[in-house]
Coordinates of C-alpha atoms and ligand atoms in Angstrom, one line a residue:
M1 CA 43.9 103.9 -124.6
S2 CA 42.0 100.9 -125.7
E3 CA 45.2 99.1 -124.9
A4 CA 44.9 100.3 -121.2
L5 CA 41.3 98.8 -121.4
N6 CA 42.5 95.7 -122.4
I7 CA 44.9 95.1 -119.9
L8 CA 42.4 96.0 -117.3
K9 CA 40.0 93.3 -118.9
E10 CA 42.7 90.8 -119.3
V11 CA 45.2 90.9 -116.6
F12 CA 42.9 92.4 -114.1
G13 CA 39.6 91.0 -114.8
Y14 CA 37.5 94.1 -114.7
P15 CA 34.9 95.2 -117.3
A16 CA 35.4 99.3 -116.8
F17 CA 37.4 101.5 -115.0
R18 CA 36.2 103.4 -112.1
G19 CA 35.9 107.0 -111.2
Q20 CA 39.1 108.8 -112.7
Q21 CA 41.2 105.8 -113.5
A22 CA 41.2 106.2 -117.2
E23 CA 42.2 109.6 -117.2
V24 CA 44.9 109.2 -114.7
I25 CA 46.3 106.4 -116.5
A26 CA 46.1 108.5 -119.7
H27 CA 48.1 111.0 -118.4
L28 CA 50.7 109.0 -116.6
A29 CA 51.3 106.8 -119.5
N30 CA 51.9 109.8 -121.7
G31 CA 54.6 110.8 -119.7
G32 CA 52.8 113.3 -117.3
D33 CA 53.5 114.0 -113.3
C34 CA 50.5 113.5 -111.5
L35 CA 49.0 113.9 -108.0
V36 CA 46.0 111.2 -107.1
L37 CA 43.3 112.1 -104.4
M38 CA 41.2 109.1 -104.0
P39 CA 39.7 107.6 -100.9
T40 CA 40.5 104.3 -99.7
G41 CA 39.2 101.5 -101.8
G42 CA 38.9 104.0 -104.5
G43 CA 41.3 102.0 -106.8
K44 CA 44.3 103.5 -106.8
S45 CA 46.9 100.9 -107.1
L46 CA 45.6 100.3 -111.0
C47 CA 46.6 104.1 -111.7
Y48 CA 50.2 103.2 -111.5
Q49 CA 50.2 99.2 -112.4
I50 CA 48.7 99.9 -115.6
P51 CA 50.8 102.3 -117.1
A52 CA 53.8 100.4 -115.7
L53 CA 52.3 97.6 -117.8
L54 CA 52.0 100.0 -120.8
R55 CA 55.2 101.8 -120.6
N56 CA 58.9 100.8 -121.3
G57 CA 61.1 99.8 -118.4
V58 CA 60.3 99.0 -114.6
A59 CA 57.7 101.1 -112.1
I60 CA 59.6 101.9 -109.0
V61 CA 57.1 101.9 -106.3
V62 CA 57.6 103.5 -103.1
S63 CA 55.6 102.5 -100.4
P64 CA 56.3 103.2 -96.3
L65 CA 55.2 99.8 -95.1
I66 CA 57.0 96.3 -95.7
A67 CA 54.6 93.8 -94.7
L68 CA 52.0 95.5 -97.3
M69 CA 54.5 95.9 -100.2
Q70 CA 54.5 92.2 -100.2
N71 CA 50.8 91.7 -100.2
Q72 CA 50.5 93.5 -103.1
V73 CA 53.0 91.9 -105.1
T74 CA 51.6 88.4 -103.8
A75 CA 48.6 90.1 -105.7
L76 CA 50.4 90.7 -108.7
H77 CA 51.8 87.3 -109.1
E78 CA 48.6 85.4 -108.8
I79 CA 47.4 87.7 -111.8
G80 CA 51.1 86.9 -113.8
V81 CA 52.4 90.4 -113.5
R82 CA 56.4 90.5 -112.9
A83 CA 57.0 92.4 -109.7
A84 CA 59.1 92.1 -106.6
V85 CA 60.1 93.9 -103.6
L86 CA 63.3 95.4 -102.0
N87 CA 63.4 96.2 -98.8
S88 CA 65.0 94.9 -95.4
S89 CA 63.0 91.8 -95.1
L90 CA 64.9 90.3 -97.5
S91 CA 68.4 88.5 -96.8
Q92 CA 71.5 90.1 -98.6
Q93 CA 71.2 87.0 -101.1
E94 CA 67.7 87.6 -101.9
A95 CA 68.4 91.3 -102.5
M96 CA 71.3 90.5 -104.8
Q97 CA 69.1 88.3 -106.7
V98 CA 66.3 90.9 -107.0
E99 CA 68.7 93.5 -108.1
Q100 CA 70.5 91.1 -111.1
R101 CA 66.9 90.6 -112.1
L102 CA 66.0 94.2 -112.0
L103 CA 69.0 95.2 -114.3
A104 CA 68.1 92.3 -116.8
N105 CA 64.7 93.9 -117.0
Q106 CA 62.6 91.2 -115.7
Y107 CA 60.2 93.3 -113.8
D108 CA 57.3 95.4 -114.5
L109 CA 57.0 96.6 -110.9
L110 CA 59.6 96.8 -108.2
Y111 CA 58.1 97.9 -104.6
V112 CA 60.8 99.5 -102.2
A113 CA 60.8 101.3 -99.2
P114 CA 62.1 104.7 -99.2
E115 CA 65.1 104.5 -97.1
R116 CA 66.4 102.0 -99.6
L117 CA 65.4 104.0 -102.5
L118 CA 67.4 106.8 -101.3
T119 CA 70.5 105.2 -100.9
A120 CA 73.3 106.1 -103.5
R121 CA 73.8 102.4 -104.5
F122 CA 70.2 102.1 -105.3
L123 CA 69.7 105.3 -107.4
N124 CA 72.9 104.4 -109.3
L125 CA 71.3 101.2 -109.9
I126 CA 68.4 102.4 -111.3
A127 CA 70.2 105.1 -113.3
R128 CA 71.2 101.9 -115.6
I129 CA 68.1 100.8 -116.6
P130 CA 64.9 102.0 -118.4
L131 CA 62.5 103.5 -115.9
A132 CA 58.8 103.2 -116.7
L133 CA 57.4 105.8 -113.9
F134 CA 57.8 106.4 -110.0
A135 CA 55.0 105.8 -107.7
I136 CA 54.8 107.4 -104.3
D137 CA 52.1 105.7 -102.4
E138 CA 50.7 107.0 -99.4
A139 CA 52.2 110.3 -100.4
H140 CA 50.9 112.5 -97.4
C141 CA 53.7 110.6 -95.3
V142 CA 55.5 113.9 -96.1
S143 CA 53.2 115.9 -94.1
Q144 CA 54.6 116.7 -90.7
W145 CA 51.3 117.5 -89.3
G146 CA 49.9 114.6 -90.0
H147 CA 50.1 111.4 -88.0
D148 CA 51.9 109.2 -90.4
F149 CA 55.1 111.4 -91.1
R150 CA 57.8 109.9 -92.4
P151 CA 61.2 111.9 -92.7
E152 CA 62.5 110.0 -95.6
Y153 CA 59.6 111.0 -97.8
I154 CA 60.9 114.7 -97.6
Q155 CA 64.0 113.6 -99.3
L156 CA 61.9 111.7 -102.3
S157 CA 61.9 115.1 -104.1
I158 CA 65.5 114.0 -105.0
L159 CA 64.0 111.5 -107.7
H160 CA 62.5 114.2 -109.8
K161 CA 66.4 115.9 -109.8
R162 CA 67.9 112.9 -110.9
F163 CA 65.5 111.5 -113.2
P164 CA 63.4 114.6 -114.6
E165 CA 62.3 112.7 -117.4
V166 CA 60.8 110.1 -115.7
P167 CA 57.2 110.7 -115.0
R168 CA 55.8 110.5 -111.2
I169 CA 52.8 109.9 -109.7
A170 CA 51.9 110.5 -106.0
L171 CA 48.8 108.9 -104.5
T172 CA 47.1 109.5 -101.0
A173 CA 43.4 109.2 -99.3
T174 CA 44.2 112.2 -97.0
A175 CA 41.7 114.5 -98.5
D176 CA 42.5 118.0 -96.8
M177 CA 43.8 121.2 -98.3
E178 CA 46.5 121.5 -96.1
T179 CA 48.1 118.2 -96.6
R180 CA 47.9 118.5 -100.3
K181 CA 49.5 121.9 -100.3
E182 CA 52.2 120.0 -98.3
I183 CA 52.6 117.2 -100.7
I184 CA 52.9 119.3 -103.7
E185 CA 55.5 121.8 -102.3
R186 CA 57.8 118.9 -100.8
L187 CA 57.6 116.6 -103.7
G188 CA 57.8 119.3 -106.3
L189 CA 54.7 118.7 -108.0
D190 CA 53.7 122.0 -108.6
I191 CA 53.3 121.1 -112.6
A192 CA 51.6 118.0 -111.8
K193 CA 47.8 117.3 -112.8
I194 CA 45.8 117.0 -109.8
F195 CA 43.1 114.5 -109.6
V196 CA 40.6 114.6 -107.0
S197 CA 37.9 112.3 -106.5
S198 CA 34.8 112.5 -104.6
F199 CA 36.0 111.3 -101.2
D200 CA 32.8 109.8 -100.4
R201 CA 32.2 106.1 -99.2
P202 CA 28.3 105.6 -99.7
N203 CA 28.7 102.2 -98.5
I204 CA 30.1 102.8 -95.0
R205 CA 27.4 103.7 -92.6
Y206 CA 28.6 106.3 -89.7
Q207 CA 27.5 106.1 -86.3
I208 CA 28.6 108.0 -83.0
V209 CA 27.0 106.9 -79.9
D210 CA 27.1 108.5 -76.4
K211 CA 29.6 106.5 -74.5
T212 CA 28.3 105.0 -71.4
N213 CA 30.2 101.7 -70.8
S214 CA 32.0 101.7 -74.0
R215 CA 33.1 97.9 -73.8
S216 CA 29.7 96.7 -73.4
Q217 CA 28.3 98.9 -76.0
L218 CA 30.9 97.6 -78.6
L219 CA 30.2 94.1 -77.6
T220 CA 26.3 95.0 -78.3
F221 CA 27.1 96.6 -81.6
I222 CA 29.3 93.6 -82.7
Q223 CA 27.0 90.9 -81.6
A224 CA 23.9 92.8 -83.2
E225 CA 25.6 93.9 -86.6
H226 CA 28.7 91.9 -87.1
P227 CA 28.7 88.5 -85.6
G228 CA 31.6 86.5 -87.5
D229 CA 32.8 89.6 -89.3
A230 CA 36.5 90.9 -89.8
G231 CA 36.5 94.5 -88.1
I232 CA 39.1 96.8 -86.7
V233 CA 38.6 98.3 -83.1
Y234 CA 40.9 101.6 -82.2
C235 CA 41.9 102.4 -78.8
L236 CA 43.7 105.5 -78.0
S237 CA 46.4 103.6 -75.2
R238 CA 48.5 100.4 -75.5
K239 CA 47.0 99.7 -72.3
K240 CA 43.4 99.9 -73.4
V241 CA 44.2 98.0 -76.5
E242 CA 45.4 94.9 -74.5
E243 CA 42.5 95.0 -71.8
T244 CA 40.0 95.3 -74.5
T245 CA 41.7 92.4 -76.5
L246 CA 41.3 90.1 -73.4
W247 CA 38.3 91.4 -72.8
L248 CA 36.7 90.5 -76.0
K249 CA 38.6 87.2 -76.3
K250 CA 36.6 86.3 -72.7
Q251 CA 33.2 87.2 -74.6
G252 CA 34.0 84.5 -77.0
L253 CA 35.6 86.6 -80.0
H254 CA 38.4 86.1 -82.2
A255 CA 40.3 89.2 -80.9
V256 CA 43.8 90.5 -81.7
A257 CA 46.1 93.5 -80.5
Y258 CA 48.3 95.6 -82.2
H259 CA 50.7 98.5 -80.9
A260 CA 53.7 99.9 -81.3
G261 CA 54.8 98.6 -77.6
M262 CA 54.8 94.9 -79.1
S263 CA 57.4 92.9 -80.5
M264 CA 57.8 93.3 -84.1
Q265 CA 57.2 89.9 -84.8
Q266 CA 54.3 89.7 -82.4
R267 CA 52.6 92.5 -84.5
S268 CA 53.6 91.0 -87.5
M269 CA 51.7 87.6 -86.5
N270 CA 48.6 89.4 -85.4
Q271 CA 48.5 91.3 -88.4
E272 CA 48.8 88.2 -90.6
K273 CA 46.0 86.4 -88.7
F274 CA 43.8 89.5 -89.3
L275 CA 44.5 89.4 -93.1
R276 CA 44.4 85.7 -93.5
E277 CA 41.7 84.2 -91.2
E278 CA 38.1 85.2 -91.4
G279 CA 36.3 87.0 -88.7
V280 CA 39.1 88.4 -86.7
V281 CA 38.6 91.7 -84.8
M282 CA 41.8 93.7 -84.7
V283 CA 41.9 96.1 -81.6
A284 CA 44.4 98.5 -82.1
T285 CA 46.1 101.9 -81.8
I286 CA 46.3 103.9 -84.7
A287 CA 49.7 102.6 -85.6
F288 CA 47.8 99.7 -87.1
G289 CA 46.4 100.4 -90.7
M290 CA 48.1 102.3 -92.8
G291 CA 48.0 100.5 -96.5
I292 CA 45.7 97.7 -95.2
D293 CA 44.2 96.5 -98.1
K294 CA 42.2 94.0 -96.8
P295 CA 38.9 94.3 -99.0
D296 CA 36.1 92.6 -96.4
V297 CA 36.8 94.8 -93.2
R298 CA 33.0 94.8 -92.3
F299 CA 33.2 97.4 -89.3
V300 CA 35.8 99.9 -87.9
A301 CA 34.8 100.9 -84.0
H302 CA 36.6 103.7 -82.2
L303 CA 36.2 103.5 -78.4
D304 CA 38.1 107.0 -78.1
L305 CA 37.9 110.1 -80.1
P306 CA 40.3 110.5 -82.9
K307 CA 42.4 113.4 -82.9
S308 CA 41.1 114.8 -86.3
I309 CA 38.5 114.1 -88.8
E310 CA 41.4 113.3 -91.1
G311 CA 42.4 110.6 -88.9
Y312 CA 38.7 109.6 -88.3
Y313 CA 38.1 109.6 -92.0
Q314 CA 41.1 107.3 -92.8
E315 CA 40.6 104.8 -90.4
T316 CA 36.8 104.2 -90.8
G317 CA 37.8 104.5 -94.6
R318 CA 39.3 100.6 -93.7
A319 CA 36.0 99.4 -93.7
G320 CA 34.2 97.9 -97.1
R321 CA 36.7 98.4 -99.4
D322 CA 35.0 96.0 -101.6
G323 CA 32.4 98.2 -101.9
Q324 CA 29.7 95.8 -99.8
A325 CA 28.0 97.9 -96.9
A326 CA 30.2 98.6 -93.7
N327 CA 29.9 99.9 -90.5
A328 CA 31.9 103.1 -88.7
W329 CA 30.7 103.0 -85.3
M330 CA 32.4 105.2 -82.4
A331 CA 31.4 105.9 -78.8
Y332 CA 32.3 109.1 -77.1
G333 CA 32.1 111.1 -74.2
L334 CA 33.2 113.9 -72.0
G335 CA 36.2 112.1 -70.9
D336 CA 37.4 112.0 -74.4
V337 CA 37.1 115.8 -74.7
I338 CA 39.1 116.7 -71.4
Q339 CA 41.8 114.1 -72.4
L340 CA 42.5 115.0 -75.7
R341 CA 42.6 118.9 -74.7
R342 CA 44.9 118.1 -72.0
M343 CA 47.3 116.1 -74.4
I344 CA 47.5 118.6 -76.6
Q345 CA 48.3 121.4 -73.8
E346 CA 50.5 119.2 -72.3
S347 CA 52.6 118.2 -75.3
D348 CA 55.9 120.1 -75.6
A349 CA 55.3 120.7 -79.1
Q350 CA 55.7 124.1 -80.8
L351 CA 52.8 126.5 -80.7
K352 CA 52.0 126.4 -84.1
F353 CA 51.6 122.6 -83.7
K354 CA 49.4 123.0 -80.6
Q355 CA 47.3 125.5 -82.6
V356 CA 46.7 123.2 -85.5
S357 CA 46.3 120.2 -83.4
A358 CA 43.4 122.2 -81.4
R359 CA 41.7 123.5 -84.5
K360 CA 41.7 119.7 -85.8
L361 CA 40.2 118.7 -82.7
E362 CA 37.8 121.2 -82.6
A363 CA 36.3 120.3 -86.1
M364 CA 36.3 116.9 -84.7
L365 CA 34.3 117.4 -81.8
S366 CA 31.7 119.4 -84.0
L367 CA 31.3 116.4 -86.1
C368 CA 30.2 114.3 -83.1
E369 CA 28.1 116.9 -81.7
T370 CA 26.2 118.0 -85.1
T371 CA 22.4 117.4 -85.6
N372 CA 22.9 117.3 -89.4
C373 CA 24.0 114.6 -91.5
R374 CA 27.6 113.2 -90.7
R375 CA 28.9 112.5 -94.2
I376 CA 27.9 116.1 -95.7
R377 CA 29.8 117.4 -92.4
M378 CA 32.9 115.6 -93.1
L379 CA 33.0 115.9 -97.1
S380 CA 32.7 119.8 -96.7
Y381 CA 35.5 119.6 -94.1
F382 CA 37.5 118.1 -97.2
G383 CA 35.9 121.0 -99.4
E384 CA 33.5 118.7 -101.3
I385 CA 29.8 120.1 -101.2
I386 CA 27.0 117.7 -101.8
D387 CA 23.9 119.1 -103.2
T388 CA 21.5 116.9 -100.5
M389 CA 19.9 117.2 -97.5
G390 CA 21.3 114.2 -96.3
C391 CA 23.1 110.7 -97.2
G392 CA 20.2 108.7 -95.8
N393 CA 23.1 106.1 -94.1
C394 CA 24.5 107.7 -91.2
D395 CA 23.0 107.9 -87.8
T396 CA 21.7 111.7 -87.9
C397 CA 19.9 110.9 -91.2
L398 CA 18.4 107.5 -90.1
N399 CA 17.5 108.6 -86.7
P400 CA 17.3 112.5 -86.7
P401 CA 18.4 113.9 -83.1
K402 CA 16.2 116.2 -81.7
V403 CA 17.4 119.4 -80.3
W404 CA 16.3 121.2 -77.1
D405 CA 16.7 124.7 -75.6
A406 CA 18.8 123.9 -72.8
T407 CA 19.8 127.4 -71.6
V408 CA 18.5 127.2 -68.3
E409 CA 20.1 123.9 -67.6
V410 CA 23.6 125.2 -69.0
Q411 CA 23.0 128.0 -66.7
K412 CA 22.7 126.0 -63.8
A413 CA 25.6 123.7 -64.5
M414 CA 27.8 126.8 -65.2
S415 CA 26.7 128.5 -61.9
C416 CA 27.5 125.2 -60.0
V417 CA 30.9 125.5 -61.6
Y418 CA 31.0 129.1 -60.4
R419 CA 29.8 128.5 -56.6
T420 CA 32.1 125.3 -56.1
G421 CA 35.1 127.4 -57.2
Q422 CA 35.7 126.0 -60.4
I423 CA 37.9 123.3 -59.1
F424 CA 35.9 120.2 -59.5
G425 CA 35.1 117.8 -62.6
A426 CA 31.8 116.8 -63.9
G427 CA 31.2 113.9 -61.6
H428 CA 31.1 116.0 -58.5
L429 CA 29.3 118.6 -60.2
I430 CA 26.7 116.5 -61.1
D431 CA 26.3 115.1 -57.5
V432 CA 25.9 118.5 -56.1
L433 CA 23.3 119.6 -59.2
R434 CA 21.3 116.2 -58.5
G435 CA 21.4 116.6 -54.7
N436 CA 23.4 113.4 -54.0
L437 CA 24.8 113.6 -50.5
T438 CA 28.5 112.1 -51.1
A439 CA 30.9 112.0 -48.8
R440 CA 32.6 114.6 -51.0
V441 CA 29.7 116.8 -51.1
K442 CA 29.4 116.8 -47.4
E443 CA 33.1 117.2 -46.9
W444 CA 33.2 120.5 -49.1
H445 CA 29.9 121.8 -47.8
H446 CA 28.4 121.4 -51.1
D447 CA 25.0 120.7 -49.8
R448 CA 24.6 124.2 -48.5
I449 CA 25.3 126.1 -51.6
S450 CA 22.6 127.7 -53.7
T451 CA 23.3 124.8 -56.9
F452 CA 22.6 122.4 -54.6
A453 CA 19.9 119.5 -55.8
I454 CA 18.6 122.2 -58.3
G455 CA 19.1 119.9 -61.2
E456 CA 17.4 116.7 -59.3
K457 CA 14.7 116.3 -62.1
L458 CA 17.2 115.1 -64.9
P459 CA 19.1 111.9 -64.8
E460 CA 22.8 111.6 -64.2
K461 CA 23.0 110.5 -68.0
T462 CA 21.6 113.9 -69.3
W463 CA 23.3 115.8 -67.0
R464 CA 26.7 114.2 -68.4
A465 CA 25.6 114.7 -72.0
I466 CA 24.9 118.4 -71.1
F467 CA 28.6 118.7 -69.4
R468 CA 29.8 117.1 -72.5
Q469 CA 28.3 119.2 -75.1
I470 CA 29.1 122.3 -73.4
V471 CA 32.9 121.4 -73.2
A472 CA 32.6 120.3 -76.8
L473 CA 31.4 123.8 -77.6
G474 CA 33.9 125.8 -75.5
L475 CA 31.2 126.9 -73.3
L476 CA 33.2 125.4 -70.4
T477 CA 36.9 124.4 -70.4
T478 CA 39.4 122.2 -68.5
D479 CA 42.2 123.1 -66.4
S480 CA 45.9 122.8 -67.6
E481 CA 46.8 120.3 -64.6
G482 CA 44.8 117.8 -66.1
H483 CA 42.5 116.7 -63.5
G484 CA 39.4 117.4 -65.5
A485 CA 38.4 120.5 -63.5
L486 CA 36.0 122.6 -65.2
H487 CA 36.3 126.3 -65.7
L488 CA 34.2 129.2 -66.9
T489 CA 35.1 130.7 -70.2
E490 CA 34.7 133.9 -72.0
A491 CA 32.0 132.4 -73.6
S492 CA 30.3 131.5 -70.3
R493 CA 29.3 134.8 -69.7
A494 CA 26.9 135.6 -72.2
V495 CA 24.8 132.2 -71.5
L496 CA 25.0 133.0 -67.7
K497 CA 23.5 136.7 -68.4
G498 CA 20.7 135.3 -70.3
Q499 CA 22.0 137.0 -73.5
Q500 CA 22.7 133.8 -75.3
S501 CA 20.4 130.7 -75.9
V502 CA 21.9 127.4 -76.0
Y503 CA 20.5 124.5 -77.9
L504 CA 21.7 120.9 -77.3
R505 CA 21.3 117.4 -79.1
Q506 CA 19.0 115.2 -77.4
Q507 CA 20.7 111.7 -76.4
T508 CA 20.7 109.4 -79.0
R509 CA 19.3 106.0 -78.9
T510 CA 22.2 103.3 -79.2
E511 CA 19.8 100.6 -80.3
R512 CA 20.4 99.1 -83.9
L513 CA 19.6 101.7 -86.6
S514 CA 17.2 100.3 -89.0
G515 CA 17.4 101.8 -92.3
K516 CA 18.0 101.3 -96.2
R517 CA 20.8 98.9 -96.9
S518 CA 23.2 100.1 -99.2
D519 CA 22.7 99.1 -102.9
D520 CA 25.8 97.3 -103.2
D521 CA 24.4 94.9 -100.4
P522 CA 24.2 91.3 -101.8
M523 CA 20.8 89.8 -101.7
P524 CA 19.7 87.1 -99.1
L525 CA 20.6 83.9 -100.7
D526 CA 18.4 81.3 -100.9
S527 CA 19.3 77.7 -99.7
A528 CA 20.8 76.1 -102.9
E529 CA 22.7 79.4 -103.3
R530 CA 23.9 79.5 -99.7
Y531 CA 25.1 75.8 -100.4
L532 CA 26.8 77.0 -103.5
W533 CA 28.3 80.0 -101.7
E534 CA 29.7 77.7 -99.0
Q535 CA 31.3 75.3 -101.4
L536 CA 32.9 78.0 -103.3
R537 CA 34.4 79.8 -100.0
L538 CA 35.6 76.2 -99.0
W539 CA 37.3 75.6 -102.4
R540 CA 38.9 79.4 -102.4
A541 CA 40.0 78.7 -98.6
K542 CA 42.0 75.4 -99.8
I543 CA 43.5 77.4 -102.8
A544 CA 44.5 80.2 -100.5
K545 CA 46.3 77.9 -98.0
E546 CA 48.2 76.0 -100.8
H547 CA 49.3 79.1 -101.9
G548 CA 49.9 80.9 -98.9
V549 CA 47.8 84.0 -99.4
P550 CA 44.7 85.4 -97.9
A551 CA 41.6 84.2 -99.5
Y552 CA 40.8 87.6 -100.9
V553 CA 44.1 87.2 -103.3
I554 CA 42.5 84.4 -105.0
F555 CA 38.8 85.9 -105.5
H556 CA 36.9 88.8 -103.6
D557 CA 33.7 88.2 -102.0
A558 CA 32.1 90.3 -104.5
T559 CA 33.3 87.7 -107.1
L560 CA 32.2 84.7 -105.3
H561 CA 28.8 86.5 -105.2
E562 CA 28.6 87.3 -108.8
L563 CA 29.5 83.6 -109.6
V564 CA 26.4 82.6 -107.4
R565 CA 24.3 84.8 -109.1
L566 CA 25.1 84.4 -112.5
R567 CA 26.2 80.6 -112.3
P568 CA 28.6 80.9 -115.4
Q569 CA 28.5 77.2 -116.8
T570 CA 31.5 77.5 -119.3
E571 CA 35.0 79.4 -119.2
E572 CA 33.9 81.6 -121.5
E573 CA 30.9 82.9 -119.4
L574 CA 33.2 82.7 -116.6
S575 CA 35.6 85.3 -118.0
Q576 CA 32.9 88.0 -117.9
V577 CA 32.8 87.8 -114.1
T578 CA 33.9 90.7 -112.4
G579 CA 37.5 89.8 -110.9
V580 CA 38.1 86.8 -113.1
G581 CA 41.3 87.9 -115.5
A582 CA 43.1 85.7 -118.0
R583 CA 45.5 84.1 -115.6
K584 CA 43.1 83.3 -113.0
L585 CA 40.9 81.9 -115.6
D586 CA 43.5 79.6 -116.8
K587 CA 44.4 78.6 -113.3
Y588 CA 41.2 78.1 -111.8
G589 CA 38.5 78.2 -114.6
H590 CA 38.4 74.5 -115.0
H591 CA 37.7 73.7 -111.2
L592 CA 35.1 76.6 -111.0
V593 CA 33.1 75.4 -113.8
E594 CA 33.2 71.9 -112.4
I595 CA 31.9 73.3 -109.2
L596 CA 29.2 75.4 -110.8
R597 CA 27.9 72.8 -113.0
G598 CA 27.9 70.5 -110.2
S599 CA 25.4 72.8 -108.2
Ligands
ADP601 P1 43.0 102.0 -102.8 O1 44.4 102.0 -102.7 O2 42.7 103.3 -103.4 O3 42.5 101.9 -101.3 P2 42.8 99.6 -104.2 O4 43.6 99.9 -105.4 O5 43.5 98.7 -102.9 O6 42.5 101.2 -103.6 O7 41.5 99.0 -104.7 C1 40.3 98.6 -103.9 C2 39.8 97.5 -104.4 O8 38.9 97.7 -105.8 C3 40.7 96.3 -104.9 O9 40.3 95.2 -104.7 C4 40.9 96.5 -106.7 O10 41.3 95.5 -107.1 C5 39.4 96.9 -107.0 N1 39.2 97.8 -108.4 C6 40.3 98.7 -108.4 N2 39.7 99.3 -109.7 C7 38.7 98.6 -110.0 C8 37.9 98.6 -111.3 N3 38.5 99.3 -112.2 N4 36.9 97.7 -111.2 C9 36.4 97.0 -110.2 N5 37.5 96.8 -109.0 C10 38.6 97.7 -109.0
ZN602 ZN1 24.0 111.6 -93.2

């Protein structure tokens, strides 16, 4: 094991293993199969990269996304590891060259797309050389219920049949039990050792606000908390992605778009921009993000409700991989609930699929409506119980919502639904309740019914929140035609009869949350430090440009912070800094010491 630690220090420049890395590496290096469940940013790559260097032969890494394989390989080259990709981005000649080098045992790691790996040609090829291991990254892609399903992944079970003596490691950041079971079953990992890490991401602050005008709420959030930061904004539809991008651009932000309707070329151009330039806001559908390993994404914003907690957790998990403070922000309203329920109802999926989807949505809704700690709620959804009153770093902990007895108001809302014939949406119902004499109210003579104006004391905003919550709670439901018309449900009866009280959460205030910053936050810099920091960033940008790689491939922000704080004056001292391995010391040590001494 000391050899593994040596590699960690020498090659990767890190002083110690994180979490279960050491155990996973030992198990795999000894030839055991394993399934590793670790949150995004947990350090999954090292779990197979180090065994790849420890074991004889080449490690074959299966990864679903071409662009991102290249990033990994580029980063490995930077630290002097022999790695390559084999996928459809290569010309035939390039691919031949990789194959020849592979046969000549010139690689420690080879990244392949699943469809390439499964070809008879490739399987025969690797049968001729010593194999260190198989790593199956993003293993949740075997799950048919998940949103990243890749049919080819299911066939990966062939690896074990064909190469029974080669150890396999499957990795994922998807934590729920159902997916876990599916991975084990489909990849034939029943005898594999399972390593489950805590899925907590303490540096991410979760915040879910009531949607009023989501765009301007988003802008306020970015301007107040993340000026100049890189972030991802998720929207449900392609159209909304495009509109939001345009609008953010008009507001002066450097925003780019990404969705499956764009050309491949446009998509990869925008993705590159996001990865390479600083402070870019990526507006995207969930088509974007799997495998994105940009460490300094400072926020993830959702303008629409995700379909499940798994999705939400995975998307928000793309923030703050570097362990520094990051924000997960979401605006959510009644429209989201209606839209997603409708999408499930209308889909022509099988009944079982609909049921699973509906259950997942309900869990997501209850996360939105909870008055308790969001983090505890999510972790317990993944089967992880943390023994604390609250995390201290989510909106409900920092600004606890009050609950109020809304039974009477809910009864008024329900009887208004009933009296108007269960064919109207929340907008009209609120007009009736508030006594607004709109054209529609007059047309239907709703100013003559008993519920007209019985809710005029409450502002429209409050009524919206009431409707949203009672729909989320299942006390009202929407019609299947999809016009948002609200109906009473079985559950409405007890409330209407006064047999059941309803407690709702009061509006959360949307102003900026103040509260403790994460322990990992860099301390504010004084002016000399700021100067040094800027110098180091300029130097890093120059090198990155010369090498044609994103700045973080040269050094992470965390490494630059440490340099500013410790000011190492010799190469020896420099080698102690996190993220400075032998190769980087060799290449950059001289220059860095010059900059540091001069400051
Ligand atoms: P994951 O694939 O689990 O999302 P990565 O493997 O990309 O995470 O690792 C996240 C970041 O943490 C990377 O920048 C990686 O270099 C860094 N990292 C991983 N292990 C360690 C460690 N033991 N010490 C310091 N940094 C680490
Ligand atoms: Zn909390």
